[in-house]
Amino acid sequence: QVQVVESGGGLVQPGGSLRLSCAASGSFFSFYTMGWSRQAPGKQRELVARITSSSNTNYADSVKGRFTISRDNAKKTVYLQMNSLKPEDTAVYYCNAERGSYYTWGQGTQVTVSS
């Protein structure tokens, strides 16, 4: 089973870009569906992007065309490239890993979009 650790968050101005990374440890990383979720203060956690073991992707409507999820199985890492960031993208971003009945997530990384 994998464990995940996120990095790459920070403060960025509206219209800017950030790339989040999720490093996984454990075996059979390539078999896992990986995803990014986010939770803003006072709001429920929402799935932002997801990538399957065969690299099929899907995105929340709110980030389509702006965010790109990708994976590097050799490095056991998943990325979330975030462009054209908006203040409403401000949230704690969590990396998720799932396979069968197993589901885990990391401690999160804060993304703040503000001028």
PDB file of C-alpha atoms in Angstrom:
ATOM      1  CA  GLN A   1       0.000   0.000   0.000  1.00  0.00           C
ATOM      2  CA  VAL A   2       1.224   3.484  -0.800  1.00  0.00           C
ATOM      3  CA  GLN A   3       1.512   6.534   1.379  1.00  0.00           C
ATOM      4  CA  VAL A   4       1.616  10.035  -0.079  1.00  0.00           C
ATOM      5  CA  VAL A   5       3.192  13.388   0.772  1.00  0.00           C
ATOM      6  CA  GLU A   6       2.256  16.645  -0.947  1.00  0.00           C
ATOM      7  CA  SER A   7       4.486  19.639  -1.629  1.00  0.00           C
ATOM      8  CA  GLY A   8       4.606  22.764  -3.754  1.00  0.00           C
ATOM      9  CA  GLY A   9       1.925  24.956  -2.244  1.00  0.00           C
ATOM     10  CA  GLY A  10       2.371  28.629  -1.511  1.00  0.00           C
ATOM     11  CA  LEU A  11       1.180  32.147  -2.125  1.00  0.00           C
ATOM     12  CA  VAL A  12       0.579  33.233  -5.714  1.00  0.00           C
ATOM     13  CA  GLN A  13      -1.068  36.217  -7.351  1.00  0.00           C
ATOM     14  CA  PRO A  14      -4.262  35.845  -9.377  1.00  0.00           C
ATOM     15  CA  GLY A  15      -3.410  34.682 -12.869  1.00  0.00           C
ATOM     16  CA  GLY A  16      -0.258  32.966 -11.678  1.00  0.00           C
ATOM     17  CA  SER A  17       0.801  29.340 -11.726  1.00  0.00           C
ATOM     18  CA  LEU A  18       1.883  26.674  -9.268  1.00  0.00           C
ATOM     19  CA  ARG A  19       2.833  23.032  -9.606  1.00  0.00           C
ATOM     20  CA  LEU A  20       1.978  20.671  -6.788  1.00  0.00           C
ATOM     21  CA  SER A  21       3.806  17.386  -6.337  1.00  0.00           C
ATOM     22  CA  CYS A  22       2.723  14.218  -4.593  1.00  0.00           C
ATOM     23  CA  ALA A  23       5.454  11.732  -3.747  1.00  0.00           C
ATOM     24  CA  ALA A  24       4.368   8.193  -3.017  1.00  0.00           C
ATOM     25  CA  SER A  25       6.106   5.457  -1.093  1.00  0.00           C
ATOM     26  CA  GLY A  26       5.248   1.781  -1.225  1.00  0.00           C
ATOM     27  CA  SER A  27       4.753  -0.784  -3.933  1.00  0.00           C
ATOM     28  CA  PHE A  28       2.736  -0.989  -7.115  1.00  0.00           C
ATOM     29  CA  PHE A  29       2.292   2.765  -7.449  1.00  0.00           C
ATOM     30  CA  SER A  30       1.486   2.424 -11.140  1.00  0.00           C
ATOM     31  CA  PHE A  31      -1.632   0.403 -10.301  1.00  0.00           C
ATOM     32  CA  TYR A  32      -3.168   3.156  -8.214  1.00  0.00           C
ATOM     33  CA  THR A  33      -5.657   5.783  -9.294  1.00  0.00           C
ATOM     34  CA  MET A  34      -4.316   9.096  -8.028  1.00  0.00           C
ATOM     35  CA  GLY A  35      -6.137  12.327  -7.448  1.00  0.00           C
ATOM     36  CA  TRP A  36      -6.074  15.805  -6.033  1.00  0.00           C
ATOM     37  CA  SER A  37      -8.816  17.175  -3.813  1.00  0.00           C
ATOM     38  CA  ARG A  38      -9.109  20.515  -2.095  1.00  0.00           C
ATOM     39  CA  GLN A  39     -10.886  21.985   0.875  1.00  0.00           C
ATOM     40  CA  ALA A  40     -11.481  25.666   1.410  1.00  0.00           C
ATOM     41  CA  PRO A  41     -12.414  27.082   4.835  1.00  0.00           C
ATOM     42  CA  GLY A  42     -16.031  26.370   5.641  1.00  0.00           C
ATOM     43  CA  LYS A  43     -16.509  24.207   2.538  1.00  0.00           C
ATOM     44  CA  GLN A  44     -16.622  20.501   1.829  1.00  0.00           C
ATOM     45  CA  ARG A  45     -13.668  18.752   0.271  1.00  0.00           C
ATOM     46  CA  GLU A  46     -14.040  18.459  -3.495  1.00  0.00           C
ATOM     47  CA  LEU A  47     -12.257  16.332  -6.048  1.00  0.00           C
ATOM     48  CA  VAL A  48     -10.263  18.536  -8.408  1.00  0.00           C
ATOM     49  CA  ALA A  49      -8.560  16.057 -10.730  1.00  0.00           C
ATOM     50  CA  ARG A  50      -8.031  12.346 -11.074  1.00  0.00           C
ATOM     51  CA  ILE A  51      -5.731  10.120 -13.118  1.00  0.00           C
ATOM     52  CA  THR A  52      -6.131   6.378 -13.482  1.00  0.00           C
ATOM     53  CA  SER A  53      -3.460   3.712 -13.781  1.00  0.00           C
ATOM     54  CA  SER A  54      -3.862   3.934 -17.565  1.00  0.00           C
ATOM     55  CA  SER A  55      -3.510   7.746 -17.376  1.00  0.00           C
ATOM     56  CA  ASN A  56      -7.111   8.583 -18.137  1.00  0.00           C
ATOM     57  CA  THR A  57      -7.933  11.899 -16.537  1.00  0.00           C
ATOM     58  CA  ASN A  58     -10.968  13.811 -15.391  1.00  0.00           C
ATOM     59  CA  TYR A  59     -11.398  17.231 -13.852  1.00  0.00           C
ATOM     60  CA  ALA A  60     -13.872  19.256 -11.888  1.00  0.00           C
ATOM     61  CA  ASP A  61     -15.685  21.749 -14.119  1.00  0.00           C
ATOM     62  CA  SER A  62     -14.246  24.609 -12.084  1.00  0.00           C
ATOM     63  CA  VAL A  63     -10.656  23.777 -13.113  1.00  0.00           C
ATOM     64  CA  LYS A  64     -11.047  22.374 -16.631  1.00  0.00           C
ATOM     65  CA  GLY A  65      -8.675  24.062 -19.045  1.00  0.00           C
ATOM     66  CA  ARG A  66      -6.594  25.527 -16.212  1.00  0.00           C
ATOM     67  CA  PHE A  67      -5.309  22.522 -14.227  1.00  0.00           C
ATOM     68  CA  THR A  68      -3.469  19.475 -15.549  1.00  0.00           C
ATOM     69  CA  ILE A  69      -2.830  16.273 -13.618  1.00  0.00           C
ATOM     70  CA  SER A  70      -0.010  13.963 -14.650  1.00  0.00           C
ATOM     71  CA  ARG A  71       1.975  11.088 -13.241  1.00  0.00           C
ATOM     72  CA  ASP A  72       5.508   9.753 -13.465  1.00  0.00           C
ATOM     73  CA  ASN A  73       5.417   6.126 -12.432  1.00  0.00           C
ATOM     74  CA  ALA A  74       9.203   5.796 -12.460  1.00  0.00           C
ATOM     75  CA  LYS A  75       9.404   8.554  -9.843  1.00  0.00           C
ATOM     76  CA  LYS A  76       6.222   7.476  -8.044  1.00  0.00           C
ATOM     77  CA  THR A  77       5.024  11.052  -8.284  1.00  0.00           C
ATOM     78  CA  VAL A  78       1.830  12.794  -9.325  1.00  0.00           C
ATOM     79  CA  TYR A  79       1.725  16.436 -10.340  1.00  0.00           C
ATOM     80  CA  LEU A  80      -0.960  19.078 -10.507  1.00  0.00           C
ATOM     81  CA  GLN A  81      -0.060  21.964 -12.776  1.00  0.00           C
ATOM     82  CA  MET A  82      -2.292  24.909 -11.923  1.00  0.00           C
ATOM     83  CA  ASN A  83      -2.456  27.869 -14.304  1.00  0.00           C
ATOM     84  CA  SER A  84      -4.584  30.999 -14.404  1.00  0.00           C
ATOM     85  CA  LEU A  85      -5.167  30.722 -10.681  1.00  0.00           C
ATOM     86  CA  LYS A  86      -8.107  32.523  -9.130  1.00  0.00           C
ATOM     87  CA  PRO A  87      -8.761  33.592  -5.536  1.00  0.00           C
ATOM     88  CA  GLU A  88     -11.452  30.908  -5.344  1.00  0.00           C
ATOM     89  CA  ASP A  89      -8.742  28.272  -5.870  1.00  0.00           C
ATOM     90  CA  THR A  90      -7.460  29.074  -2.395  1.00  0.00           C
ATOM     91  CA  ALA A  91      -7.624  25.886  -0.336  1.00  0.00           C
ATOM     92  CA  VAL A  92      -5.659  23.088   1.229  1.00  0.00           C
ATOM     93  CA  TYR A  93      -4.871  20.610  -1.536  1.00  0.00           C
ATOM     94  CA  TYR A  94      -4.696  16.906  -0.753  1.00  0.00           C
ATOM     95  CA  CYS A  95      -3.240  14.080  -2.789  1.00  0.00           C
ATOM     96  CA  ASN A  96      -5.282  10.860  -2.838  1.00  0.00           C
ATOM     97  CA  ALA A  97      -4.369   7.308  -3.730  1.00  0.00           C
ATOM     98  CA  GLU A  98      -6.914   4.561  -4.297  1.00  0.00           C
ATOM     99  CA  ARG A  99      -6.872   0.929  -5.320  1.00  0.00           C
ATOM    100  CA  GLY A 100      -9.765  -1.400  -4.675  1.00  0.00           C
ATOM    101  CA  SER A 101     -11.022  -0.759  -1.154  1.00  0.00           C
ATOM    102  CA  TYR A 102      -7.835   1.078  -0.153  1.00  0.00           C
ATOM    103  CA  TYR A 103      -7.943   4.865  -0.028  1.00  0.00           C
ATOM    104  CA  THR A 104      -5.468   7.246   1.546  1.00  0.00           C
ATOM    105  CA  TRP A 105      -4.496  10.891   1.439  1.00  0.00           C
ATOM    106  CA  GLY A 106      -1.684  13.109   2.627  1.00  0.00           C
ATOM    107  CA  GLN A 107      -1.436  15.954   5.105  1.00  0.00           C
ATOM    108  CA  GLY A 108      -2.214  18.584   2.480  1.00  0.00           C
ATOM    109  CA  THR A 109      -0.461  21.658   1.156  1.00  0.00           C
ATOM    110  CA  GLN A 110      -1.843  25.193   1.361  1.00  0.00           C
ATOM    111  CA  VAL A 111      -2.444  27.159  -1.814  1.00  0.00           C
ATOM    112  CA  THR A 112      -3.345  30.819  -1.415  1.00  0.00           C
ATOM    113  CA  VAL A 113      -4.235  32.984  -4.397  1.00  0.00           C
ATOM    114  CA  SER A 114      -4.198  36.624  -3.450  1.00  0.00           C
ATOM    115  CA  SER A 115      -2.822  39.968  -4.538  1.00  0.00           C
TER     116      SER A 115
END
